[in-house]
mmCIF file of C-alpha atoms in Angstrom:
data_model
loop_
_atom_site.group_PDB
_atom_site.id
_atom_site.type_symbol
_atom_site.label_atom_id
_atom_site.label_comp_id
_atom_site.label_asym_id
_atom_site.label_seq_id
_atom_site.Cartn_x
_atom_site.Cartn_y
_atom_site.Cartn_z
ATOM 1 C CA MET A 1 3.600 -33.726 19.954
ATOM 2 C CA LYS A 2 2.866 -30.847 17.585
ATOM 3 C CA THR A 3 2.502 -31.639 13.920
ATOM 4 C CA LYS A 4 3.880 -29.324 11.268
ATOM 5 C CA ARG A 5 1.107 -27.450 9.474
ATOM 6 C CA ASN A 6 0.948 -27.801 5.702
ATOM 7 C CA HIS A 7 1.298 -24.344 4.094
ATOM 8 C CA ILE A 8 0.446 -25.476 0.546
ATOM 9 C CA PRO A 9 -2.924 -23.833 -0.201
ATOM 10 C CA ALA A 10 -5.859 -25.491 -1.897
ATOM 11 C CA GLY A 11 -5.997 -25.538 -5.687
ATOM 12 C CA HIS A 12 -8.198 -23.241 -7.755
ATOM 13 C CA LYS A 13 -9.276 -23.163 -11.392
ATOM 14 C CA TYR A 14 -8.001 -19.573 -11.726
ATOM 15 C CA THR A 15 -4.549 -18.117 -11.193
ATOM 16 C CA VAL A 16 -3.949 -15.674 -8.346
ATOM 17 C CA LEU A 17 -3.522 -12.869 -10.921
ATOM 18 C CA LYS A 18 -6.918 -13.656 -12.450
ATOM 19 C CA GLN A 19 -8.567 -13.743 -9.032
ATOM 20 C CA LEU A 20 -7.212 -10.234 -8.397
ATOM 21 C CA CYS A 21 -8.264 -8.926 -11.827
ATOM 22 C CA ASN A 22 -11.728 -10.421 -11.363
ATOM 23 C CA LEU A 23 -12.305 -7.879 -8.601
ATOM 24 C CA ILE A 24 -12.718 -5.333 -11.426
ATOM 25 C CA PRO A 25 -16.339 -5.561 -12.677
ATOM 26 C CA PRO A 26 -16.697 -6.880 -16.256
ATOM 27 C CA GLY A 27 -17.279 -4.102 -18.742
ATOM 28 C CA LEU A 28 -16.006 -1.305 -16.491
ATOM 29 C CA VAL A 29 -12.722 -0.826 -18.364
ATOM 30 C CA ALA A 30 -14.487 -0.946 -21.754
ATOM 31 C CA GLU A 31 -17.040 1.610 -20.542
ATOM 32 C CA LEU A 32 -14.327 4.023 -19.387
ATOM 33 C CA ALA A 33 -12.316 3.444 -22.588
ATOM 34 C CA GLU A 34 -15.311 4.546 -24.665
ATOM 35 C CA GLN A 35 -16.006 7.495 -22.358
ATOM 36 C CA TYR A 36 -12.437 8.855 -22.594
ATOM 37 C CA GLY A 37 -11.879 8.073 -26.267
ATOM 38 C CA VAL A 38 -9.278 5.404 -25.542
ATOM 39 C CA ASP A 39 -11.223 2.815 -27.524
ATOM 40 C CA ASP A 40 -10.626 4.833 -30.710
ATOM 41 C CA LYS A 41 -6.843 4.399 -30.350
ATOM 42 C CA ARG A 42 -6.775 0.752 -29.370
ATOM 43 C CA ARG A 43 -5.413 -0.795 -32.595
ATOM 44 C CA THR A 44 -4.965 -4.493 -31.710
ATOM 45 C CA PHE A 45 -4.152 -3.886 -28.037
ATOM 46 C CA LEU A 46 -7.414 -3.688 -26.107
ATOM 47 C CA PRO A 47 -7.784 -1.345 -23.097
ATOM 48 C CA TRP A 48 -8.484 -4.359 -20.858
ATOM 49 C CA SER A 49 -5.200 -5.973 -21.941
ATOM 50 C CA HIS A 50 -3.472 -2.652 -21.269
ATOM 51 C CA ALA A 51 -4.862 -2.496 -17.724
ATOM 52 C CA VAL A 52 -3.909 -6.122 -16.988
ATOM 53 C CA ALA A 53 -0.385 -5.557 -18.339
ATOM 54 C CA LEU A 54 0.159 -2.552 -16.040
ATOM 55 C CA ILE A 55 -1.323 -4.403 -13.046
ATOM 56 C CA HIS A 56 1.102 -7.237 -13.734
ATOM 57 C CA ALA A 57 3.963 -4.737 -14.061
ATOM 58 C CA GLN A 58 3.183 -3.338 -10.610
ATOM 59 C CA LEU A 59 2.862 -6.738 -8.934
ATOM 60 C CA THR A 60 6.121 -8.022 -10.425
ATOM 61 C CA HIS A 61 8.101 -4.769 -10.092
ATOM 62 C CA ALA A 62 8.876 -4.801 -13.818
ATOM 63 C CA ILE A 63 11.833 -2.558 -14.621
ATOM 64 C CA GLY A 64 11.162 -1.988 -18.333
ATOM 65 C CA LEU A 65 8.941 -2.646 -21.333
ATOM 66 C CA ASN A 66 10.799 -5.824 -22.273
ATOM 67 C CA ASP A 67 10.361 -7.141 -18.754
ATOM 68 C CA VAL A 68 6.571 -6.774 -18.988
ATOM 69 C CA CYS A 69 6.140 -7.945 -22.566
ATOM 70 C CA ASP A 70 8.414 -11.009 -22.324
ATOM 71 C CA SER A 71 6.834 -12.191 -19.084
ATOM 72 C CA LEU A 72 3.293 -11.901 -20.447
ATOM 73 C CA ARG A 73 4.227 -13.515 -23.763
ATOM 74 C CA MET A 74 5.692 -16.537 -21.955
ATOM 75 C CA ASN A 75 2.393 -16.915 -20.093
ATOM 76 C CA ALA A 76 0.127 -15.997 -23.013
ATOM 77 C CA GLY A 77 -2.060 -19.087 -22.626
ATOM 78 C CA VAL A 78 -2.845 -18.416 -18.974
ATOM 79 C CA LEU A 79 -3.136 -14.675 -19.653
ATOM 80 C CA ALA A 80 -5.885 -15.343 -22.228
ATOM 81 C CA THR A 81 -8.085 -16.788 -19.468
ATOM 82 C CA ILE A 82 -8.207 -13.300 -17.848
ATOM 83 C CA ARG A 83 -11.171 -12.166 -19.990
ATOM 84 C CA GLY A 84 -9.207 -12.635 -23.197
ATOM 85 C CA ALA A 85 -6.241 -10.437 -22.309
ATOM 86 C CA THR A 86 -3.369 -10.577 -24.797
ATOM 87 C CA PRO A 87 0.367 -9.914 -24.312
ATOM 88 C CA PRO A 88 1.530 -6.629 -25.860
ATOM 89 C CA SER A 89 4.521 -5.969 -28.029
ATOM 90 C CA ARG A 90 7.025 -3.422 -26.796
ATOM 91 C CA ASN A 91 5.793 -0.842 -29.327
ATOM 92 C CA ASN A 92 2.116 -1.424 -28.533
ATOM 93 C CA LEU A 93 2.611 -1.001 -24.791
ATOM 94 C CA SER A 94 4.796 2.082 -25.257
ATOM 95 C CA HIS A 95 2.262 3.629 -27.674
ATOM 96 C CA ALA A 96 -0.653 2.898 -25.304
ATOM 97 C CA ASN A 97 1.106 4.508 -22.342
ATOM 98 C CA ARG A 98 1.983 7.557 -24.406
ATOM 99 C CA GLU A 99 -1.228 8.160 -26.380
ATOM 100 C CA ARG A 100 -4.140 6.850 -24.299
ATOM 101 C CA ASP A 101 -5.613 9.445 -21.957
ATOM 102 C CA CYS A 102 -4.402 8.805 -18.402
ATOM 103 C CA ALA A 103 -7.680 10.297 -17.139
ATOM 104 C CA MET A 104 -9.133 6.854 -17.837
ATOM 105 C CA ALA A 105 -6.774 5.269 -15.288
ATOM 106 C CA GLN A 106 -7.709 7.962 -12.771
ATOM 107 C CA ALA A 107 -11.428 7.337 -13.338
ATOM 108 C CA LEU A 108 -10.869 3.576 -13.051
ATOM 109 C CA TYR A 109 -9.311 4.041 -9.618
ATOM 110 C CA TRP A 110 -12.181 6.144 -8.242
ATOM 111 C CA ARG A 111 -14.850 3.896 -9.766
ATOM 112 C CA MET A 112 -13.176 0.847 -8.204
ATOM 113 C CA LEU A 113 -12.954 2.571 -4.831
ATOM 114 C CA GLU A 114 -16.671 3.354 -4.978
ATOM 115 C CA HIS A 115 -17.503 -0.183 -6.153
ATOM 116 C CA LEU A 116 -15.527 -1.941 -3.409
ATOM 117 C CA MET A 117 -16.930 0.294 -0.677
ATOM 118 C CA THR A 118 -20.470 -0.397 -1.935
ATOM 119 C CA GLN A 119 -19.893 -4.121 -2.295
ATOM 120 C CA THR A 120 -18.307 -4.467 1.160
ATOM 121 C CA PRO A 121 -19.448 -1.617 3.448
ATOM 122 C CA SER A 122 -17.165 -2.826 6.246
ATOM 123 C CA PHE A 123 -14.194 -1.998 3.999
ATOM 124 C CA ALA A 124 -14.725 1.692 4.830
ATOM 125 C CA ARG A 125 -16.084 1.218 8.329
ATOM 126 C CA ARG A 126 -15.099 3.608 11.102
ATOM 127 C CA LYS A 127 -11.904 2.652 12.936
ATOM 128 C CA VAL A 128 -11.830 2.622 16.724
ATOM 129 C CA ARG A 129 -9.648 5.459 17.959
ATOM 130 C CA ARG A 130 -7.800 5.783 21.222
ATOM 131 C CA GLY A 131 -7.994 8.369 23.994
ATOM 132 C CA PHE A 132 -9.393 11.796 23.193
ATOM 133 C CA LEU A 133 -10.180 10.913 19.581
ATOM 134 C CA ARG A 134 -12.914 8.446 20.531
ATOM 135 C CA ARG A 135 -15.437 11.250 20.968
ATOM 136 C CA PHE A 136 -15.152 12.511 17.397
ATOM 137 C CA ARG A 137 -18.035 11.437 15.157
ATOM 138 C CA LYS A 138 -17.097 13.511 12.135
ATOM 139 C CA VAL A 139 -14.610 12.361 9.524
ATOM 140 C CA ILE A 140 -10.957 13.266 10.125
ATOM 141 C CA HIS A 141 -8.815 13.853 7.030
ATOM 142 C CA ALA A 142 -5.048 14.125 6.663
ATOM 143 C CA VAL A 143 -3.546 16.109 3.776
ATOM 144 C CA ASP A 144 0.031 15.718 2.613
ATOM 145 C CA SER A 145 2.144 15.043 -0.477
ATOM 146 C CA THR A 146 4.862 12.622 -1.467
ATOM 147 C CA THR A 147 7.568 13.165 -4.090
ATOM 148 C CA ILE A 148 8.305 10.533 -6.742
ATOM 149 C CA GLN A 149 11.799 10.946 -8.128
ATOM 150 C CA LEU A 150 12.209 10.856 -11.923
ATOM 151 C CA VAL A 151 15.161 10.996 -14.304
ATOM 152 C CA ALA A 152 15.919 14.609 -15.182
ATOM 153 C CA ASN A 153 17.799 14.065 -18.448
ATOM 154 C CA CYS A 154 14.859 12.292 -20.166
ATOM 155 C CA MET A 155 11.833 13.828 -18.410
ATOM 156 C CA ASP A 156 12.123 17.553 -19.125
ATOM 157 C CA TRP A 157 8.414 18.101 -18.406
ATOM 158 C CA ALA A 158 8.996 17.257 -14.723
ATOM 159 C CA LYS A 159 12.097 19.357 -14.050
ATOM 160 C CA HIS A 160 11.766 21.509 -10.965
ATOM 161 C CA ARG A 161 15.449 22.146 -10.227
ATOM 162 C CA ARG A 162 18.543 22.365 -12.336
ATOM 163 C CA ARG A 163 19.392 18.653 -12.221
ATOM 164 C CA LYS A 164 16.283 17.148 -10.645
ATOM 165 C CA ALA A 165 12.940 15.981 -11.939
ATOM 166 C CA ALA A 166 10.050 14.635 -9.911
ATOM 167 C CA ALA A 167 6.322 14.066 -9.815
ATOM 168 C CA LYS A 168 4.209 14.774 -6.764
ATOM 169 C CA CYS A 169 1.141 13.064 -5.387
ATOM 170 C CA HIS A 170 -1.026 15.392 -3.277
ATOM 171 C CA LEU A 171 -3.383 13.272 -1.203
ATOM 172 C CA ARG A 172 -6.296 13.670 1.192
ATOM 173 C CA LEU A 173 -6.627 10.514 3.267
ATOM 174 C CA ASN A 174 -9.747 9.552 5.185
ATOM 175 C CA LEU A 175 -8.291 8.453 8.538
ATOM 176 C CA GLN A 176 -11.378 6.390 9.413
ATOM 177 C CA SER A 177 -11.181 4.093 6.395
ATOM 178 C CA PHE A 178 -7.466 4.635 5.586
ATOM 179 C CA LEU A 179 -8.590 5.188 1.984
ATOM 180 C CA PRO A 180 -7.857 8.220 -0.240
ATOM 181 C CA ALA A 181 -10.649 10.750 -0.665
ATOM 182 C CA CYS A 182 -8.801 12.956 -3.173
ATOM 183 C CA ALA A 183 -5.530 12.676 -5.078
ATOM 184 C CA VAL A 184 -3.771 15.044 -7.485
ATOM 185 C CA ILE A 185 -0.734 13.863 -9.469
ATOM 186 C CA ASP A 186 1.396 16.565 -11.079
ATOM 187 C CA THR A 187 4.956 17.822 -11.326
ATOM 188 C CA ALA A 188 6.854 18.748 -8.163
ATOM 189 C CA LYS A 189 7.479 22.361 -9.145
ATOM 190 C CA ASP A 190 4.303 23.649 -7.437
ATOM 191 C CA HIS A 191 4.425 24.279 -3.697
ATOM 192 C CA ASP A 192 2.057 22.238 -1.541
ATOM 193 C CA ASN A 193 -0.147 25.178 -0.541
ATOM 194 C CA ARG A 194 -0.959 25.848 -4.218
ATOM 195 C CA ARG A 195 -2.741 22.494 -4.362
ATOM 196 C CA ALA A 196 -4.433 22.837 -0.972
ATOM 197 C CA ARG A 197 -7.686 24.316 -2.336
ATOM 198 C CA GLU A 198 -8.076 21.554 -4.907
ATOM 199 C CA VAL A 199 -7.385 18.785 -2.396
ATOM 200 C CA CYS A 200 -9.713 20.253 0.271
ATOM 201 C CA ALA A 201 -12.505 21.349 -2.082
ATOM 202 C CA ALA A 202 -14.938 18.555 -1.112
ATOM 203 C CA LEU A 203 -14.654 18.916 2.668
ATOM 204 C CA ASN A 204 -18.010 19.329 4.420
ATOM 205 C CA SER A 205 -19.004 21.454 7.393
ATOM 206 C CA GLY A 206 -18.067 19.862 10.707
ATOM 207 C CA GLU A 207 -15.318 17.654 9.250
ATOM 208 C CA ILE A 208 -11.728 17.914 10.466
ATOM 209 C CA VAL A 209 -8.599 18.230 8.334
ATOM 210 C CA VAL A 210 -5.013 17.971 9.567
ATOM 211 C CA PHE A 211 -1.988 19.044 7.539
ATOM 212 C CA ASP A 212 1.641 20.059 7.889
ATOM 213 C CA LYS A 213 2.871 23.645 7.918
ATOM 214 C CA ALA A 214 3.752 23.413 4.216
ATOM 215 C CA TYR A 215 0.016 23.858 3.545
ATOM 216 C CA VAL A 216 -0.329 26.990 5.678
ATOM 217 C CA ASP A 217 -2.022 29.651 3.550
ATOM 218 C CA PHE A 218 -4.081 32.002 5.726
ATOM 219 C CA GLU A 219 -6.415 32.946 2.914
ATOM 220 C CA HIS A 220 -7.250 29.281 2.315
ATOM 221 C CA LEU A 221 -7.484 28.575 6.052
ATOM 222 C CA PHE A 222 -10.031 31.376 6.417
ATOM 223 C CA GLU A 223 -12.051 29.894 3.541
ATOM 224 C CA LEU A 224 -12.146 26.571 5.402
ATOM 225 C CA THR A 225 -13.250 28.351 8.587
ATOM 226 C CA LYS A 226 -16.095 30.114 6.776
ATOM 227 C CA ARG A 227 -17.216 26.734 5.380
ATOM 228 C CA GLY A 228 -17.386 25.290 8.910
ATOM 229 C CA VAL A 229 -14.390 22.974 8.475
ATOM 230 C CA TRP A 230 -12.160 22.479 11.529
ATOM 231 C CA TRP A 231 -8.434 22.334 10.850
ATOM 232 C CA VAL A 232 -5.198 21.676 12.767
ATOM 233 C CA THR A 233 -1.719 22.460 11.484
ATOM 234 C CA ARG A 234 1.797 23.349 12.596
ATOM 235 C CA ALA A 235 2.755 26.991 13.037
ATOM 236 C CA LYS A 236 5.667 28.349 11.028
ATOM 237 C CA ASP A 237 8.718 29.482 12.973
ATOM 238 C CA ASN A 238 8.427 33.085 11.770
ATOM 239 C CA LEU A 239 4.769 33.497 12.751
ATOM 240 C CA GLN A 240 4.124 37.040 14.071
ATOM 241 C CA TYR A 241 1.146 37.385 16.388
ATOM 242 C CA ARG A 242 -0.295 39.095 19.461
ATOM 243 C CA VAL A 243 -1.665 37.142 22.428
ATOM 244 C CA LEU A 244 -5.293 38.040 23.229
ATOM 245 C CA GLU A 245 -6.054 35.514 25.953
ATOM 246 C CA ARG A 246 -4.339 32.678 27.808
ATOM 247 C CA LEU A 247 -6.423 29.514 28.226
ATOM 248 C CA ASN A 248 -6.298 26.626 30.671
ATOM 249 C CA THR A 249 -8.207 23.770 29.032
ATOM 250 C CA THR A 250 -6.240 20.842 30.450
ATOM 251 C CA ASP A 251 -4.023 19.896 33.375
ATOM 252 C CA ASN A 252 -1.714 17.863 31.165
ATOM 253 C CA PRO A 253 1.876 18.814 32.108
ATOM 254 C CA ARG A 254 3.014 18.354 28.495
ATOM 255 C CA ILE A 255 1.018 21.408 27.405
ATOM 256 C CA LEU A 256 3.369 24.388 27.718
ATOM 257 C CA SER A 257 0.976 27.113 26.544
ATOM 258 C CA ASP A 258 -2.546 27.523 25.191
ATOM 259 C CA GLU A 259 -3.393 30.948 23.772
ATOM 260 C CA LEU A 260 -5.847 32.845 21.624
ATOM 261 C CA ILE A 261 -3.946 35.035 19.189
ATOM 262 C CA GLU A 262 -4.392 37.350 16.232
ATOM 263 C CA LEU A 263 -1.975 37.864 13.372
ATOM 264 C CA THR A 264 -0.059 41.139 13.363
ATOM 265 C CA VAL A 265 1.382 41.219 9.846
ATOM 266 C CA GLU A 266 -0.972 43.364 7.777
ATOM 267 C CA LYS A 267 -1.213 40.971 4.832
ATOM 268 C CA SER A 268 -1.736 37.924 7.050
ATOM 269 C CA HIS A 269 -4.329 39.722 9.207
ATOM 270 C CA ALA A 270 -6.248 40.752 6.089
ATOM 271 C CA ALA A 271 -6.233 37.123 4.910
ATOM 272 C CA TYR A 272 -7.317 35.774 8.329
ATOM 273 C CA PRO A 273 -8.967 38.545 10.398
ATOM 274 C CA GLN A 274 -10.398 36.265 13.112
ATOM 275 C CA ARG A 275 -8.780 34.839 16.240
ATOM 276 C CA LEU A 276 -6.637 31.708 16.105
ATOM 277 C CA ARG A 277 -5.687 29.138 18.712
ATOM 278 C CA ARG A 278 -1.964 28.565 19.383
ATOM 279 C CA VAL A 279 -0.954 25.493 21.395
ATOM 280 C CA VAL A 280 2.618 24.603 22.396
ATOM 281 C CA ALA A 281 3.151 21.010 23.561
ATOM 282 C CA LEU A 282 5.905 18.520 24.265
ATOM 283 C CA VAL A 283 5.544 15.660 21.794
ATOM 284 C CA GLU A 284 7.608 12.483 21.754
ATOM 285 C CA VAL A 285 9.376 11.973 18.425
ATOM 286 C CA ASP A 286 11.796 9.060 18.014
ATOM 287 C CA GLY A 287 11.984 8.632 21.776
ATOM 288 C CA LYS A 288 12.780 12.299 22.464
ATOM 289 C CA ASP A 289 10.512 15.101 23.671
ATOM 290 C CA ILE A 290 10.308 17.911 21.129
ATOM 291 C CA GLU A 291 8.463 21.210 21.521
ATOM 292 C CA LEU A 292 5.913 21.676 18.729
ATOM 293 C CA THR A 293 3.576 24.602 18.077
ATOM 294 C CA PHE A 294 0.111 23.984 16.633
ATOM 295 C CA LEU A 295 -2.516 26.282 15.126
ATOM 296 C CA THR A 296 -6.239 25.574 14.923
ATOM 297 C CA ASN A 297 -9.492 27.433 14.340
ATOM 298 C CA ASN A 298 -11.310 25.473 17.077
ATOM 299 C CA LEU A 299 -11.430 27.409 20.349
ATOM 300 C CA THR A 300 -13.203 24.816 22.522
ATOM 301 C CA TRP A 301 -11.183 21.600 22.241
ATOM 302 C CA SER A 302 -8.727 20.837 25.011
ATOM 303 C CA ALA A 303 -5.131 21.677 24.141
ATOM 304 C CA TRP A 304 -4.091 18.025 24.365
ATOM 305 C CA THR A 305 -6.852 17.073 21.905
ATOM 306 C CA VAL A 306 -5.286 19.466 19.402
ATOM 307 C CA ALA A 307 -1.924 17.741 19.846
ATOM 308 C CA GLU A 308 -3.544 14.295 19.559
ATOM 309 C CA LEU A 309 -5.317 15.282 16.349
ATOM 310 C CA TYR A 310 -2.051 16.352 14.782
ATOM 311 C CA ARG A 311 -0.410 13.107 15.910
ATOM 312 C CA CYS A 312 -2.923 11.071 13.918
ATOM 313 C CA ARG A 313 -1.597 12.809 10.779
ATOM 314 C CA TRP A 314 1.185 10.222 10.898
ATOM 315 C CA ASP A 315 -1.252 7.734 9.308
ATOM 316 C CA ILE A 316 -0.818 9.413 5.935
ATOM 317 C CA GLU A 317 2.943 8.913 6.218
ATOM 318 C CA VAL A 318 2.244 5.211 6.803
ATOM 319 C CA PHE A 319 0.111 5.206 3.637
ATOM 320 C CA PHE A 320 2.916 6.772 1.578
ATOM 321 C CA LYS A 321 5.377 4.271 3.055
ATOM 322 C CA GLU A 322 3.118 1.391 1.981
ATOM 323 C CA ILE A 323 2.830 2.491 -1.629
ATOM 324 C CA LYS A 324 6.518 3.365 -1.998
ATOM 325 C CA GLN A 325 7.720 0.082 -0.473
ATOM 326 C CA THR A 326 5.420 -2.111 -2.559
ATOM 327 C CA LEU A 327 4.483 -0.363 -5.818
ATOM 328 C CA GLN A 328 6.742 0.122 -8.805
ATOM 329 C CA LEU A 329 7.313 3.868 -8.557
ATOM 330 C CA ALA A 330 11.048 3.879 -9.211
ATOM 331 C CA ASP A 331 11.433 2.477 -12.741
ATOM 332 C CA PHE A 332 8.935 3.856 -15.246
ATOM 333 C CA LEU A 333 7.832 2.237 -18.512
ATOM 334 C CA GLY A 334 7.644 5.582 -20.323
ATOM 335 C CA HIS A 335 9.222 9.019 -20.113
ATOM 336 C CA ASN A 336 6.339 11.344 -21.007
ATOM 337 C CA ALA A 337 3.884 12.727 -18.449
ATOM 338 C CA ASN A 338 0.962 10.607 -19.660
ATOM 339 C CA ALA A 339 2.876 7.335 -19.251
ATOM 340 C CA VAL A 340 4.057 8.280 -15.761
ATOM 341 C CA ARG A 341 0.505 9.106 -14.681
ATOM 342 C CA TRP A 342 -0.775 5.810 -16.107
ATOM 343 C CA GLN A 343 1.743 3.905 -14.024
ATOM 344 C CA ILE A 344 1.054 5.855 -10.819
ATOM 345 C CA TRP A 345 -2.749 5.533 -11.064
ATOM 346 C CA ILE A 346 -2.584 1.804 -11.835
ATOM 347 C CA GLY A 347 -0.153 1.471 -8.925
ATOM 348 C CA LEU A 348 -2.710 3.104 -6.631
ATOM 349 C CA LEU A 349 -5.329 0.725 -8.049
ATOM 350 C CA VAL A 350 -3.138 -2.283 -7.204
ATOM 351 C CA HIS A 351 -2.672 -0.904 -3.683
ATOM 352 C CA LEU A 352 -6.469 -0.580 -3.384
ATOM 353 C CA LEU A 353 -7.032 -4.176 -4.551
ATOM 354 C CA MET A 354 -4.440 -5.456 -2.093
ATOM 355 C CA ARG A 355 -6.005 -3.504 0.781
ATOM 356 C CA TYR A 356 -9.390 -4.971 -0.165
ATOM 357 C CA VAL A 357 -8.027 -8.522 -0.284
ATOM 358 C CA ALA A 358 -6.324 -7.988 3.075
ATOM 359 C CA HIS A 359 -9.637 -6.803 4.531
ATOM 360 C CA LEU A 360 -11.650 -9.721 3.121
ATOM 361 C CA HIS A 361 -9.233 -12.312 4.454
ATOM 362 C CA SER A 362 -8.396 -10.539 7.748
ATOM 363 C CA TRP A 363 -4.701 -10.394 6.901
ATOM 364 C CA ALA A 364 -2.929 -9.806 10.210
ATOM 365 C CA HIS A 365 0.640 -9.405 8.967
ATOM 366 C CA SER A 366 2.445 -6.500 7.340
ATOM 367 C CA PHE A 367 1.370 -5.029 4.022
ATOM 368 C CA THR A 368 4.844 -5.676 2.598
ATOM 369 C CA ARG A 369 4.505 -9.359 3.411
ATOM 370 C CA LEU A 370 1.159 -9.480 1.627
ATOM 371 C CA PHE A 371 2.771 -8.013 -1.475
ATOM 372 C CA THR A 372 5.573 -10.598 -1.299
ATOM 373 C CA VAL A 373 3.096 -13.483 -1.086
ATOM 374 C CA LEU A 374 1.031 -12.222 -4.035
ATOM 375 C CA ARG A 375 4.058 -11.480 -6.201
ATOM 376 C CA ALA A 376 5.467 -14.985 -5.663
ATOM 377 C CA SER A 377 2.203 -16.726 -6.564
ATOM 378 C CA LEU A 378 0.756 -14.687 -9.455
ATOM 379 C CA TRP A 379 0.722 -17.546 -11.984
ATOM 380 C CA ARG A 380 -0.158 -20.272 -9.460
ATOM 381 C CA ARG A 381 -3.611 -21.845 -9.545
ATOM 382 C CA TRP A 382 -4.084 -21.460 -5.823
ATOM 383 C CA ASP A 383 -7.158 -20.381 -3.943
ATOM 384 C CA LEU A 384 -6.414 -16.840 -2.779
ATOM 385 C CA HIS A 385 -8.430 -17.173 0.425
ATOM 386 C CA ALA A 386 -6.688 -20.427 1.363
ATOM 387 C CA LEU A 387 -3.325 -18.942 0.463
ATOM 388 C CA LEU A 388 -3.685 -15.939 2.748
ATOM 389 C CA ASP A 389 -5.339 -17.989 5.477
ATOM 390 C CA SER A 390 -2.555 -20.570 5.670
ATOM 391 C CA TYR A 391 0.536 -18.469 4.999
ATOM 392 C CA GLY A 392 2.640 -16.905 7.732
ATOM 393 C CA THR A 393 0.908 -18.292 10.801
ATOM 394 C CA ALA A 394 4.039 -18.396 12.939
ATOM 395 C CA ARG A 395 4.146 -15.994 15.851
ATOM 396 C CA PRO A 396 7.275 -14.444 17.363
ATOM 397 C CA PRO A 397 8.530 -16.126 20.547
ATOM 398 C CA GLY A 398 7.877 -14.550 23.919
ATOM 399 C CA ARG A 399 10.481 -12.338 25.541
ATOM 400 C CA LEU A 400 13.166 -14.317 27.385
ATOM 401 C CA ARG A 401 15.054 -13.116 30.460
ATOM 402 C CA ALA A 402 18.358 -14.390 31.779
ATOM 403 C CA ALA A 403 17.242 -14.153 35.421
ATOM 404 C CA PRO A 404 13.769 -13.704 36.957
ATOM 405 C CA GLU A 405 14.900 -10.808 39.132
ATOM 406 C CA GLN A 406 15.453 -8.711 36.008
ATOM 407 C CA ALA A 407 11.685 -8.398 35.732
ATOM 408 C CA TYR A 408 11.555 -6.249 38.901
ATOM 409 C CA LEU A 409 12.744 -2.761 39.697
ATOM 410 C CA PRO A 410 15.553 -2.501 42.271
ATOM 411 C CA GLY A 411 14.227 -2.228 45.790
ATOM 412 C CA PHE A 412 10.851 -3.801 45.020
ATOM 413 C CA ALA A 413 9.846 -7.387 45.747
#
């Protein structure tokens, strides 16, 4: 007879929130505060307390300043054990978000990413790919952006349409480690291809970058080609070109055409004077076959490899889905641009810490479920490893059939 497993984790001298905050090296926040001049504007609210307050706001999905301040004040005694952090007043937290340079939060994120990758090299280890992508040894990057909706009537700095305001996060994701390599947070008024150069500036020769057709700028694409960077993108519907040669690099029936082309529009040809590769393939999207047209500067890959490379771009959509489903990017604690950037960068930091914890403890369930477990146990003195090891061990039941013959195709024994 099976006994019911006890899901109450072992006790710990620290709260779950403190165990998460302890992943940040002591002195790092103070060092960055001095570097960016934040320490000069601290008053009685230390930069470390500011960082802890915003981390707590993300993990609890706080919907306003009072929500954050009241919750921390009610747990002031336990909060003080997190390296002396103190609960803020509403005015102190609002002033800190508005006046302290958000570049400090950005630097904190990148320093933490570097620290965690150095401390645990397996955190950024190469992922095993399937099919054609196994043979690639160079890093594959995906570039895309996500829009964060804001309130137009109180955030004039972010207006990009008559009645809409939004911020945009332009991201370059390393598809081997599933960790960001570059991020730019700004208003949504700029088109994606205007940020492409900044996001792709650090790409090295031989690396591969995949992006959507919103980033198609032939002048920038030619710059990448001259730097030795391979790229794959979607072709725009109004692309004008001349076919130079028809290729046959694969017998895959889902490849409809594989051609070498040159651009015929004078301005486009001047921006990209070399030959391009145009591949048309049938790709399954939501259970239906859709004809998609790809462009690349690599002339030797098989046509199906080009399609497979673009398919792996979906990983960046998964990343955006993770941060939007878990982080607090809907209700902001301040209305000015600096406060919004503080909240977004600390949100990305919380996502990084959660990914690291999931890696350390081999979390096999969904990222959303991990967030739910952490949010529900922030002030508990539970061992984080034991908590994640013992929680959610149930597996879904096997598939049941009404009759055994349903498992066979008609006409076959």
